[in-house]
Short mmCIF file of C-alpha atoms in Angstrom, two decimals:
data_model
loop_
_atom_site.label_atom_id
_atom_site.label_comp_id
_atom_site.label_asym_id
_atom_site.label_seq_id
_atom_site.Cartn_x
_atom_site.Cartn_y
_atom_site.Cartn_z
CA UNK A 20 -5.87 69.76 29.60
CA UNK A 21 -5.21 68.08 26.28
CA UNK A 22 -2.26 70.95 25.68
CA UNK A 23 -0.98 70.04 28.91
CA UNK A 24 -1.03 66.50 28.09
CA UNK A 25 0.64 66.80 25.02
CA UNK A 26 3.34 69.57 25.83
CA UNK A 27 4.38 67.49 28.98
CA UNK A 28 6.58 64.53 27.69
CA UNK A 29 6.38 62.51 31.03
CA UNK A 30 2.36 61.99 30.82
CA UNK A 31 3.12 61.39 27.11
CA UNK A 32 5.03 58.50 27.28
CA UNK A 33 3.60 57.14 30.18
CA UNK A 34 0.31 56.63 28.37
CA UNK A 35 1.49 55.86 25.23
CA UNK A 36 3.69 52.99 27.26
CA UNK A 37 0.78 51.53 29.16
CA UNK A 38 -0.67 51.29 26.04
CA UNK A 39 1.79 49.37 23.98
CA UNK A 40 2.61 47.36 26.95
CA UNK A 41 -1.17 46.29 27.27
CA UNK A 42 -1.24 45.29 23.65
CA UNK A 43 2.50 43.63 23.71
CA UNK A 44 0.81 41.29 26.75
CA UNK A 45 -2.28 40.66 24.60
CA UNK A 46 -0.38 39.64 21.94
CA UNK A 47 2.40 37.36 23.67
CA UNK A 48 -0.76 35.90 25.63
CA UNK A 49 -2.63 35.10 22.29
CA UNK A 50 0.74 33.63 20.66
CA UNK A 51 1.24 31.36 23.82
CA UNK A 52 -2.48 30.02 23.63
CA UNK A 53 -1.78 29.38 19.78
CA UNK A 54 1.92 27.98 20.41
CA UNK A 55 0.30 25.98 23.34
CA UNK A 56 -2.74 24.46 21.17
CA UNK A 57 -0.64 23.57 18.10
CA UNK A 58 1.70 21.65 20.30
CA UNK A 59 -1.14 19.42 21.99
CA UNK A 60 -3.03 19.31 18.42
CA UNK A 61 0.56 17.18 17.72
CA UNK A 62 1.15 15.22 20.59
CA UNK A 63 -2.17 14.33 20.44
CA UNK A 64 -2.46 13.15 16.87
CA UNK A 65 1.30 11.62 16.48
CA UNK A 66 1.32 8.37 17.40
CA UNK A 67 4.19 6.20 18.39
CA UNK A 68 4.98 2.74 17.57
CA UNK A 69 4.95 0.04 19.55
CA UNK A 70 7.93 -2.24 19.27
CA UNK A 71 6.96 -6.05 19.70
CA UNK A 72 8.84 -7.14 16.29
CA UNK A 73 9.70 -10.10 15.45
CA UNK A 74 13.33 -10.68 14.14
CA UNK A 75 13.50 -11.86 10.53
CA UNK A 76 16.79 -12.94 9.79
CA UNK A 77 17.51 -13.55 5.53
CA UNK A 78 21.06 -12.96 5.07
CA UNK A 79 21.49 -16.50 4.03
CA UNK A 80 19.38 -15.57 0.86
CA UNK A 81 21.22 -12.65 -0.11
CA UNK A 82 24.49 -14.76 -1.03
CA UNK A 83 25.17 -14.36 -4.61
CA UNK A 84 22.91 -16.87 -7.03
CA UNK A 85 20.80 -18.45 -4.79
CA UNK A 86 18.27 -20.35 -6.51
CA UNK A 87 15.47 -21.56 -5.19
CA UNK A 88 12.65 -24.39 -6.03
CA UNK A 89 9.26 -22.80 -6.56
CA UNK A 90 7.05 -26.01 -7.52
CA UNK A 91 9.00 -28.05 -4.41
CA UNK A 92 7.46 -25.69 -2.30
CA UNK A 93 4.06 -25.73 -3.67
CA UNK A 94 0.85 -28.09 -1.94
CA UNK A 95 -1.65 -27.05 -4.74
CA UNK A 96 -2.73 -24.37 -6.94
CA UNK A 97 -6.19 -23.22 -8.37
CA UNK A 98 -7.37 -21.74 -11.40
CA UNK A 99 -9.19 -19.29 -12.37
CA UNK A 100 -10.04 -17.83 -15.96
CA UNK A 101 -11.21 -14.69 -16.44
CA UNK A 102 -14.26 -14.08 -18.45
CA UNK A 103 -13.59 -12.78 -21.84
CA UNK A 104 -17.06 -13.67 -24.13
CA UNK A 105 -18.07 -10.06 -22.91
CA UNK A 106 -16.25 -7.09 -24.27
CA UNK A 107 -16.41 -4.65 -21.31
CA UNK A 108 -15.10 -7.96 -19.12
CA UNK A 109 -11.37 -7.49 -21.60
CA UNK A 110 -8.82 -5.92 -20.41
CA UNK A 111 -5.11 -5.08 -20.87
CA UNK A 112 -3.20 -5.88 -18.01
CA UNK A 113 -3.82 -6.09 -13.95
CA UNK A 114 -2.91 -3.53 -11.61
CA UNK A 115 -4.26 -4.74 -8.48
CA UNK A 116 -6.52 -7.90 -7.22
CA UNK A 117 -8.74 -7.69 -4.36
CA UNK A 118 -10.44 -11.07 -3.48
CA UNK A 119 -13.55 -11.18 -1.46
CA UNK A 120 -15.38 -14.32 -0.22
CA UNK A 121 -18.05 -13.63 -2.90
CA UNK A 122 -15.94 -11.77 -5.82
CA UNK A 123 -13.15 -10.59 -7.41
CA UNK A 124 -12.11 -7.04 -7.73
CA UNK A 125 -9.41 -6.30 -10.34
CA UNK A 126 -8.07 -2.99 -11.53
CA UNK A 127 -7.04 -2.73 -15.33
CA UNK A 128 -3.57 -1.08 -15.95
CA UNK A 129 -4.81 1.39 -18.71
CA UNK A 130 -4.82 4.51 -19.74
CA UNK A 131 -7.90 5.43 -17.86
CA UNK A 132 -7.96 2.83 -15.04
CA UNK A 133 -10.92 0.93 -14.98
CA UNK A 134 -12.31 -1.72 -12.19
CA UNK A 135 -13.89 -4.84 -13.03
CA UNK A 136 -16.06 -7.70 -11.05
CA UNK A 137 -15.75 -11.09 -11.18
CA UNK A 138 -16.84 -13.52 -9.38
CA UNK A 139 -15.28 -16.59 -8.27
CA UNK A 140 -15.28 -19.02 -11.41
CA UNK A 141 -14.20 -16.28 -13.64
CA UNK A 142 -17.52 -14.64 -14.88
CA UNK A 143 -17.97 -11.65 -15.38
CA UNK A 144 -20.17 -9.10 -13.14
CA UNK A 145 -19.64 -6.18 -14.05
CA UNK A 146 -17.44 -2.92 -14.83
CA UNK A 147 -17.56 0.67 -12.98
CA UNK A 148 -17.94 3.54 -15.53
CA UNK A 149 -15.74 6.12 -16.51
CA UNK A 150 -16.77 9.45 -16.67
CA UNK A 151 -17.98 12.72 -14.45
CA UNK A 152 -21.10 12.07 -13.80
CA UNK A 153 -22.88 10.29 -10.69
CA UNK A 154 -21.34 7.26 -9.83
CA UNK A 155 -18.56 7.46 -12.42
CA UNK A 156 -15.30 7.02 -11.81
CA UNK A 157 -12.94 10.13 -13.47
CA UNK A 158 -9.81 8.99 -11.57
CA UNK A 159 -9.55 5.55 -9.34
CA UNK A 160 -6.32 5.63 -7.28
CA UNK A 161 -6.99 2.94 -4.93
CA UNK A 162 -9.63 0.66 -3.34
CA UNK A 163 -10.68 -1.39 -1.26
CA UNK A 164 -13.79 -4.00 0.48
CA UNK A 165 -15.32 -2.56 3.60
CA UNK A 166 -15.83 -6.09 5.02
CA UNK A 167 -18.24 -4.89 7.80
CA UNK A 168 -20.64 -2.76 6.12
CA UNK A 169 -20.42 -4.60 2.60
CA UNK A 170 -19.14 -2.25 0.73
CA UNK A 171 -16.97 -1.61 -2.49
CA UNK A 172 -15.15 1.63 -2.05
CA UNK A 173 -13.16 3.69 -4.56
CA UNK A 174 -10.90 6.35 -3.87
CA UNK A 175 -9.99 9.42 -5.78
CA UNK A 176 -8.07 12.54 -5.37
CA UNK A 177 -11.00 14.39 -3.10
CA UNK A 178 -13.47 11.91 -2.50
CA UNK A 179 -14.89 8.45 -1.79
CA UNK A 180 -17.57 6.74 -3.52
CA UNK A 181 -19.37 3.53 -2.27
CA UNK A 182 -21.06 0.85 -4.58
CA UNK A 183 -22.56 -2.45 -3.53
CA UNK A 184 -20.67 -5.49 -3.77
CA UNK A 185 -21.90 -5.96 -6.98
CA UNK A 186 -20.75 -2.25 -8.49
CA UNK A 187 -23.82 -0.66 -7.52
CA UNK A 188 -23.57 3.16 -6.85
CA UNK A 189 -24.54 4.42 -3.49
CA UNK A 190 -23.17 7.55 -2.60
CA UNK A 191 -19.84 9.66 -2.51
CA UNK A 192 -18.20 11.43 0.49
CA UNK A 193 -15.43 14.08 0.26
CA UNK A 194 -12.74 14.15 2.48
CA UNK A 195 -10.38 17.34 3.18
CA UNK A 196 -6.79 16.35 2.65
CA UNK A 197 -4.78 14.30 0.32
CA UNK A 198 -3.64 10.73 0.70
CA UNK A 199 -2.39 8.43 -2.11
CA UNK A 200 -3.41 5.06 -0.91
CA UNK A 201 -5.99 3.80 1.67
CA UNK A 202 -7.87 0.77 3.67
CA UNK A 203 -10.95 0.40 5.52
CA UNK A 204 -10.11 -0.13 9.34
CA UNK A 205 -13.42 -1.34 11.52
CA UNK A 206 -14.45 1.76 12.51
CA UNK A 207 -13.09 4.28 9.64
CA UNK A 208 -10.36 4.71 7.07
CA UNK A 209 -6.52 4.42 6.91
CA UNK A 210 -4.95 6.80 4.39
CA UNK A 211 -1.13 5.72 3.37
CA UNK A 212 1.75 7.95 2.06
CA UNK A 213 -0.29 11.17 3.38
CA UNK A 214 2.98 14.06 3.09
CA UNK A 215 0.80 16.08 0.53
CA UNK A 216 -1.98 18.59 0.83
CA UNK A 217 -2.35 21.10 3.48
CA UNK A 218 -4.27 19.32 6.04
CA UNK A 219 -2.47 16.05 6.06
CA UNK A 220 0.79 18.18 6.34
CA UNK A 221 -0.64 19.79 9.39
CA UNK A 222 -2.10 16.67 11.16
CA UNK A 223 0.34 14.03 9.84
CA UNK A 224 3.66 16.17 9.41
CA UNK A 225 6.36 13.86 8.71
CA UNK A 226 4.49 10.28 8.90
CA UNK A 227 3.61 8.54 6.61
CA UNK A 228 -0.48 6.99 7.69
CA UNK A 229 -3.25 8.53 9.48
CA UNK A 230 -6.01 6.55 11.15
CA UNK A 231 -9.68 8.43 10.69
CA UNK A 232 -13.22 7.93 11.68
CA UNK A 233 -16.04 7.51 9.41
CA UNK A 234 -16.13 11.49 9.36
CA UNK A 235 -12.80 11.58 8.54
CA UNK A 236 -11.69 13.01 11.71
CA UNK A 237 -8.19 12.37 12.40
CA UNK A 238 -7.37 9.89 15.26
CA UNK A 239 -3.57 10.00 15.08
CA UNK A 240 -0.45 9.67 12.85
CA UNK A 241 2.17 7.26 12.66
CA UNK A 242 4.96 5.60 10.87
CA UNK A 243 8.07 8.43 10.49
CA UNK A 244 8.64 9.03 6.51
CA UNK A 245 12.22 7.07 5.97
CA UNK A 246 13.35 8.51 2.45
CA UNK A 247 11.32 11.43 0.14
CA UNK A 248 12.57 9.32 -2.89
CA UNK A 249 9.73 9.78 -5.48
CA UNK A 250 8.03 7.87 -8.16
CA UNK A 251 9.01 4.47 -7.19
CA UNK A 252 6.58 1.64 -7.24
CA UNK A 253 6.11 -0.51 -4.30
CA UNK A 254 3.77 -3.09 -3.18
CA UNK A 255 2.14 -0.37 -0.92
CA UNK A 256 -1.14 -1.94 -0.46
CA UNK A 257 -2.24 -2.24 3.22
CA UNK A 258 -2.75 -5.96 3.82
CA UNK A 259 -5.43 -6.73 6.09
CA UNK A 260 -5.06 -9.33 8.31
CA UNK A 261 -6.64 -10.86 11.79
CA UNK A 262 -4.79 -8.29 13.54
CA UNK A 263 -5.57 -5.09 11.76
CA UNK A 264 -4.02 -3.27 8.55
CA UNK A 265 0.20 -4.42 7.87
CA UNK A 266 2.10 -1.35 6.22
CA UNK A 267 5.41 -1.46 5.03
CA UNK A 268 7.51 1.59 3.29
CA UNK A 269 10.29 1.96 1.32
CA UNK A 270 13.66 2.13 2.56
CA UNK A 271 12.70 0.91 6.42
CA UNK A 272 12.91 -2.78 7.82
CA UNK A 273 10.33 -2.22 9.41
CA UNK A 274 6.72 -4.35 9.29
CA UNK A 275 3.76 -2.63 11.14
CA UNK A 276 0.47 -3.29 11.94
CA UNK A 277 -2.04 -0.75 12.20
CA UNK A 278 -5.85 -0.91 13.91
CA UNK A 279 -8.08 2.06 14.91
CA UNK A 280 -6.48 2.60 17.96
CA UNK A 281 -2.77 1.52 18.13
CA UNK A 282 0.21 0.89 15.71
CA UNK A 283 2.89 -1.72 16.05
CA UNK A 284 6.00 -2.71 14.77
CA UNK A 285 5.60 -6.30 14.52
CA UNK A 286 8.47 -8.17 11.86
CA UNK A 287 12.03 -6.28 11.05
CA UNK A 288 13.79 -7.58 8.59
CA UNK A 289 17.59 -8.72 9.49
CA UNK A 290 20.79 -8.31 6.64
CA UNK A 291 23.47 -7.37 6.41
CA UNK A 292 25.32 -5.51 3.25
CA UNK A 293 23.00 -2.71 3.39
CA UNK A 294 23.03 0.06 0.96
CA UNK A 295 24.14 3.17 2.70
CA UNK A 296 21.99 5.61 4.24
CA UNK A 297 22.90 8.59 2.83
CA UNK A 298 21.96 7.77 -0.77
CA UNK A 299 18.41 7.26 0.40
CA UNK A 300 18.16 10.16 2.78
CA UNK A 301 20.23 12.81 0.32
CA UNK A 302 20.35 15.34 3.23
CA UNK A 303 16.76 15.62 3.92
CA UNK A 304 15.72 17.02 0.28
CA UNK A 305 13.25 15.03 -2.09
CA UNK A 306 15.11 13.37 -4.50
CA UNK A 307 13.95 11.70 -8.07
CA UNK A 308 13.92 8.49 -9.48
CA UNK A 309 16.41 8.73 -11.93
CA UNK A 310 18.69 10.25 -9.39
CA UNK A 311 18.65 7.72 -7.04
CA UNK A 312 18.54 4.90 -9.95
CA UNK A 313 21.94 6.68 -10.93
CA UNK A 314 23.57 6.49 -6.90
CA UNK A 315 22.63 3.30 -5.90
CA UNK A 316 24.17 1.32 -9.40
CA UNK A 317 27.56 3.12 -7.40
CA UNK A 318 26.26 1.38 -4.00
CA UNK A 319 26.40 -2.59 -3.76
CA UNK A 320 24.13 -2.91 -1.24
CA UNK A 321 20.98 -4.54 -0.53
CA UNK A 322 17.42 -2.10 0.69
CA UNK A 323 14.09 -3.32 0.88
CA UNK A 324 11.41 -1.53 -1.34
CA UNK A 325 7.96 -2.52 1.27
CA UNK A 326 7.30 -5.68 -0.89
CA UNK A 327 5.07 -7.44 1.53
CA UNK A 328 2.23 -10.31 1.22
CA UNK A 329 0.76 -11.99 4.01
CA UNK A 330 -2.18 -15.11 4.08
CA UNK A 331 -3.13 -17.30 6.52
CA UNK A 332 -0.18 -19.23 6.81
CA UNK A 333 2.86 -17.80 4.94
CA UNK A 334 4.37 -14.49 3.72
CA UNK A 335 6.27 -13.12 0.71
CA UNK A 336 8.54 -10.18 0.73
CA UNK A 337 11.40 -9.09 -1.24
CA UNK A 338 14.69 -7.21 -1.01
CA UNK A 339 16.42 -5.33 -3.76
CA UNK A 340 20.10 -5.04 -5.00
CA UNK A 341 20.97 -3.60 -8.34
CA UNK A 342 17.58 -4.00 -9.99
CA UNK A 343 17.50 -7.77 -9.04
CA UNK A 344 14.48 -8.78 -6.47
CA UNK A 345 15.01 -11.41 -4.18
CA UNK A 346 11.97 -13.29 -3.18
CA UNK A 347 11.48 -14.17 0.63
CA UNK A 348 8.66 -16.83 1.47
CA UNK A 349 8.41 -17.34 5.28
CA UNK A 350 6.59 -19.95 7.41
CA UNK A 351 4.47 -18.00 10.10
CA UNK A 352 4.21 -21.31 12.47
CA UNK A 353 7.82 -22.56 12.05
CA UNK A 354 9.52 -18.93 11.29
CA UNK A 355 11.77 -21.16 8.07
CA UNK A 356 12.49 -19.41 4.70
CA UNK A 357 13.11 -20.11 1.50
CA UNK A 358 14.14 -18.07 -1.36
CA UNK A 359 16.90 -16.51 -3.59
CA UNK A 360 17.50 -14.02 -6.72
CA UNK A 361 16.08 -16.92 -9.05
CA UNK A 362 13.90 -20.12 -9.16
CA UNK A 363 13.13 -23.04 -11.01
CA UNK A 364 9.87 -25.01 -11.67
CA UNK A 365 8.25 -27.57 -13.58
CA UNK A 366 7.10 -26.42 -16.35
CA UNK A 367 4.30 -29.68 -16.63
CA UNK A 368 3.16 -28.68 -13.43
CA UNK A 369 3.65 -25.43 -12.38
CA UNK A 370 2.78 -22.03 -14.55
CA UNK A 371 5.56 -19.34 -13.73
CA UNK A 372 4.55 -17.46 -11.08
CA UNK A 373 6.76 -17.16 -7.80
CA UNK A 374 5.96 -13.43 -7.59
CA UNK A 375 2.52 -13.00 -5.89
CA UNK A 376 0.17 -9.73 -6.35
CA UNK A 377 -2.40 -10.66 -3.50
CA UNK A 378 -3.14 -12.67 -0.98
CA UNK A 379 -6.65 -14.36 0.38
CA UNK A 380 -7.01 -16.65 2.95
CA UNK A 381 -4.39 -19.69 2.86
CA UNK A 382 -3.65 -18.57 -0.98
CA UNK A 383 -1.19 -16.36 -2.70
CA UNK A 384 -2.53 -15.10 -5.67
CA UNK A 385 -0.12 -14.30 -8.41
CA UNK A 386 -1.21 -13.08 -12.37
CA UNK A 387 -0.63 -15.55 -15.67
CA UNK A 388 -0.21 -14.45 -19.45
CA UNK A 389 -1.99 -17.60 -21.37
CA UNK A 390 0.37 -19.34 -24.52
CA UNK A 391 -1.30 -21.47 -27.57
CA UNK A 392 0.22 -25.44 -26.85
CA UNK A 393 0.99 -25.11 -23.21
CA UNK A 394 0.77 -28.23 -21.58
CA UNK A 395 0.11 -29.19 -17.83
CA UNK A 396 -0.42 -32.52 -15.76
CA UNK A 397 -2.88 -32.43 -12.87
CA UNK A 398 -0.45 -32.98 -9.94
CA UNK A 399 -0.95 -29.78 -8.05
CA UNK A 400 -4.05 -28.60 -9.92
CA UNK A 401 -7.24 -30.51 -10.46
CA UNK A 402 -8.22 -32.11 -14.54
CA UNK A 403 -10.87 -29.53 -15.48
CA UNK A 404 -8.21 -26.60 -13.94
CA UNK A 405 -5.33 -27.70 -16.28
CA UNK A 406 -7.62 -28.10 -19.03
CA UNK A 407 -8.69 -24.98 -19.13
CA UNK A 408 -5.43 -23.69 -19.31
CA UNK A 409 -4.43 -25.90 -22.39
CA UNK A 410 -7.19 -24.35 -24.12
CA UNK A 411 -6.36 -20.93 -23.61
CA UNK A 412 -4.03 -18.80 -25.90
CA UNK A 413 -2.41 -15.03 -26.73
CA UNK A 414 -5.77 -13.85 -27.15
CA UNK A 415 -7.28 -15.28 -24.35
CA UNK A 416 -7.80 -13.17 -20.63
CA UNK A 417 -5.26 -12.81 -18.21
CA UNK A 418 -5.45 -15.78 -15.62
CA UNK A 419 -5.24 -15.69 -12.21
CA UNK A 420 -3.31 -18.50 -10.15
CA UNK A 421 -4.06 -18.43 -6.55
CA UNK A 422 -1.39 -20.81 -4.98
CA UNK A 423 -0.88 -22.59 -1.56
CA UNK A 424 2.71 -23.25 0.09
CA UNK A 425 3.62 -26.22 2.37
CA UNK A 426 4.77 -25.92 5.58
CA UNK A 427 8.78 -24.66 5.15
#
């Protein structure tokens, strides 16, 4: 039988046949399941914006030389001087502020950045440790306040570790993908600029923010990547507001605001003289710094970097032609402006410092370098706060100014 099988070509094939065919079916069955699983894997996790922006029209600020008055704007300012009697509380320059109601979080631009507590008249707290042991910090890339379960919490490359308000350890959780900013949202995290790393490639392909839970199971993705233009510095910080978490990104117009379960677009920026697309998409391929530095001194045109501050009552942005920023302060009640490429200020009364690096409540908070001999009048801040700044000097802290507009 097995001769005959073999010798006759017919029976031959015809098995041999039925057998490839079986396995061809298996196969194109187990790539359609795949093909089929991947595709609702991304239409469940990509998330689409809502459009309910509001219209914010600036191009009478981009006219050439518009100057602006800073203190004319101003209804007060407060003080407050950072502790420097301790020598872990010294430090070299500020990265990032974080005000809480009960302290203030500030990361030190250093070689090794470090994060230091204050609390709200200045004194010191305390200062996380560096190092690779339990509750050390080897490499802080971002953090942020988790507001409902009153906790600090520092991010690194692979992990997240949780201190007590006061810079307590607690614990450290690793999460499986990489991210280069992120926020607390109510009911998990928020990591920003998340292109990187094999697992935010496959759940947040070409956005640019996905939404977890606690677990740091993916909800969805959202907010398209405009421009792969590397290594430049923008205010990415998510701001968080009444409404949920605003993002902004480089090269887009676009204002969202993102929660645990939605994302909306919800300000676009209005101007015209824009600088042109293709220098900031360069055909779809990542393009350097230095590159694009070089193109856009050939383009005259105006593109917003994702400056973006937002308190209570007012918000700061600014846009960006040849180097120069242009600050943008907006009234959220009346929808006014005021700004320009430059500004002037009393020097008596006001301390230079238009360009805010936080916000918190009804304040913008903005950083001060201390001189020997300044001199101030207490007409927008109290007696004790302008003393203390005449008796400050080189040596002396940085200072932080946390200021308060009037209604534009």
């Amino acid at each position: 039988d097995k001769l005959q099988l073999y010798n006759n070509g017919e029976i031959n094939n015809s098995h041999f046949n039925i057998f490839y065919m079986m396995k061809n079916a298996f196969l194109l069955c187990l790539f359609v399941v795949v093909l089929c699983s991947c595709q609702e894997k991304t239409v469940s996790s990509a998330l689409r914006a809502v459009d309910r922006s509001i219209p914010i029209d600036i191009n009478k600020l981009t006219e050439e030389k518009v100057k602006y008055d800073f203190t004319e704007i101003l209804d007060s300012i407060k003080v407050i001087v950072l502790d420097d009697s301790n020598e872990e509380a010294l430090f070299s320059n500020i990265y990032e502020v974080l005000i809480t109601d009960k302290y203030i979080y500030i990361k030190d631009y250093s070689q090794y950045f470090t994060l230091l507590i204050f609390d709200h008249d200045g004194k010191f707290v305390s200062k996380l440790p560096l190092g690779q042991g339990p509750g050390e910090i080897q490499k802080l890339e971002d953090f942020d306040y988790d507001e409902k379960n009153d906790m600090l919490i520092v991010k690194q490359p692979n992990n997240l570790m949780f201190y007590t308000s006061t810079g307590e350890f607690i614990k450290s959780e690793d999460f499986p993908f990489w991210s280069l900013y992120f926020a607390c949202t109510d009911e998990g995290y928020l990591f920003y600029d998340c292109k990187k790393g094999t697992r935010a490639e496959n759940e947040g392909g070409d956005n640019c923010v996905l939404v977890t839970d606690k677990n740091f199971n993916v909800r969805f993705s959202a907010i398209p990547i405009v421009s792969d233009v590397t290594l430049i510095k923008h205010n990415k910080y998510p701001i968080h507001t009444s409404d949920g978490i605003v993002i902004t990104q480089p090269f887009s117009d676009s204002i969202y605001c993102v929660t645990d379960t939605n994302v909306s677009v919800i300000y676009t920026l209005e101007y015209e003289n824009k600088m042109s697309r293709r220098i900031v998409e360069n055909d779809g391929k990542p393009i350097d710094y230095r590159t694009f530095d070089r193109h856009k001194d050939q383009d005259d045109g105006f593109h917003y970097l994702g400056t973006y501050y937002e308190n209570q009552t007012h918000q700061y942005m600014t846009i960006m032609k040849n180097n120069m920023p242009y600050d943008i302060y907006r009234d959220k009640t009346t929808g006014n402006i005021v700004g320009g490429n430059s500004y002037r200020y009393n020097p008596y009364t006001t301390p230079p410092v238009a360009m805010p690096c936080a916000s918190y409540k009804d304040y913008f908070v903005s950083v001060f370098y201390p001189s020997k001999d300044m001199k101030y009048e207490a007409t927008l801040m109290s007696e004790d706060d302008a003393k203390r700044l005449m008796e400050l000097d080189e040596e002396s802290n940085l200072v932080l100014i946390l200021y308060k507009l009037k209604k534009l």
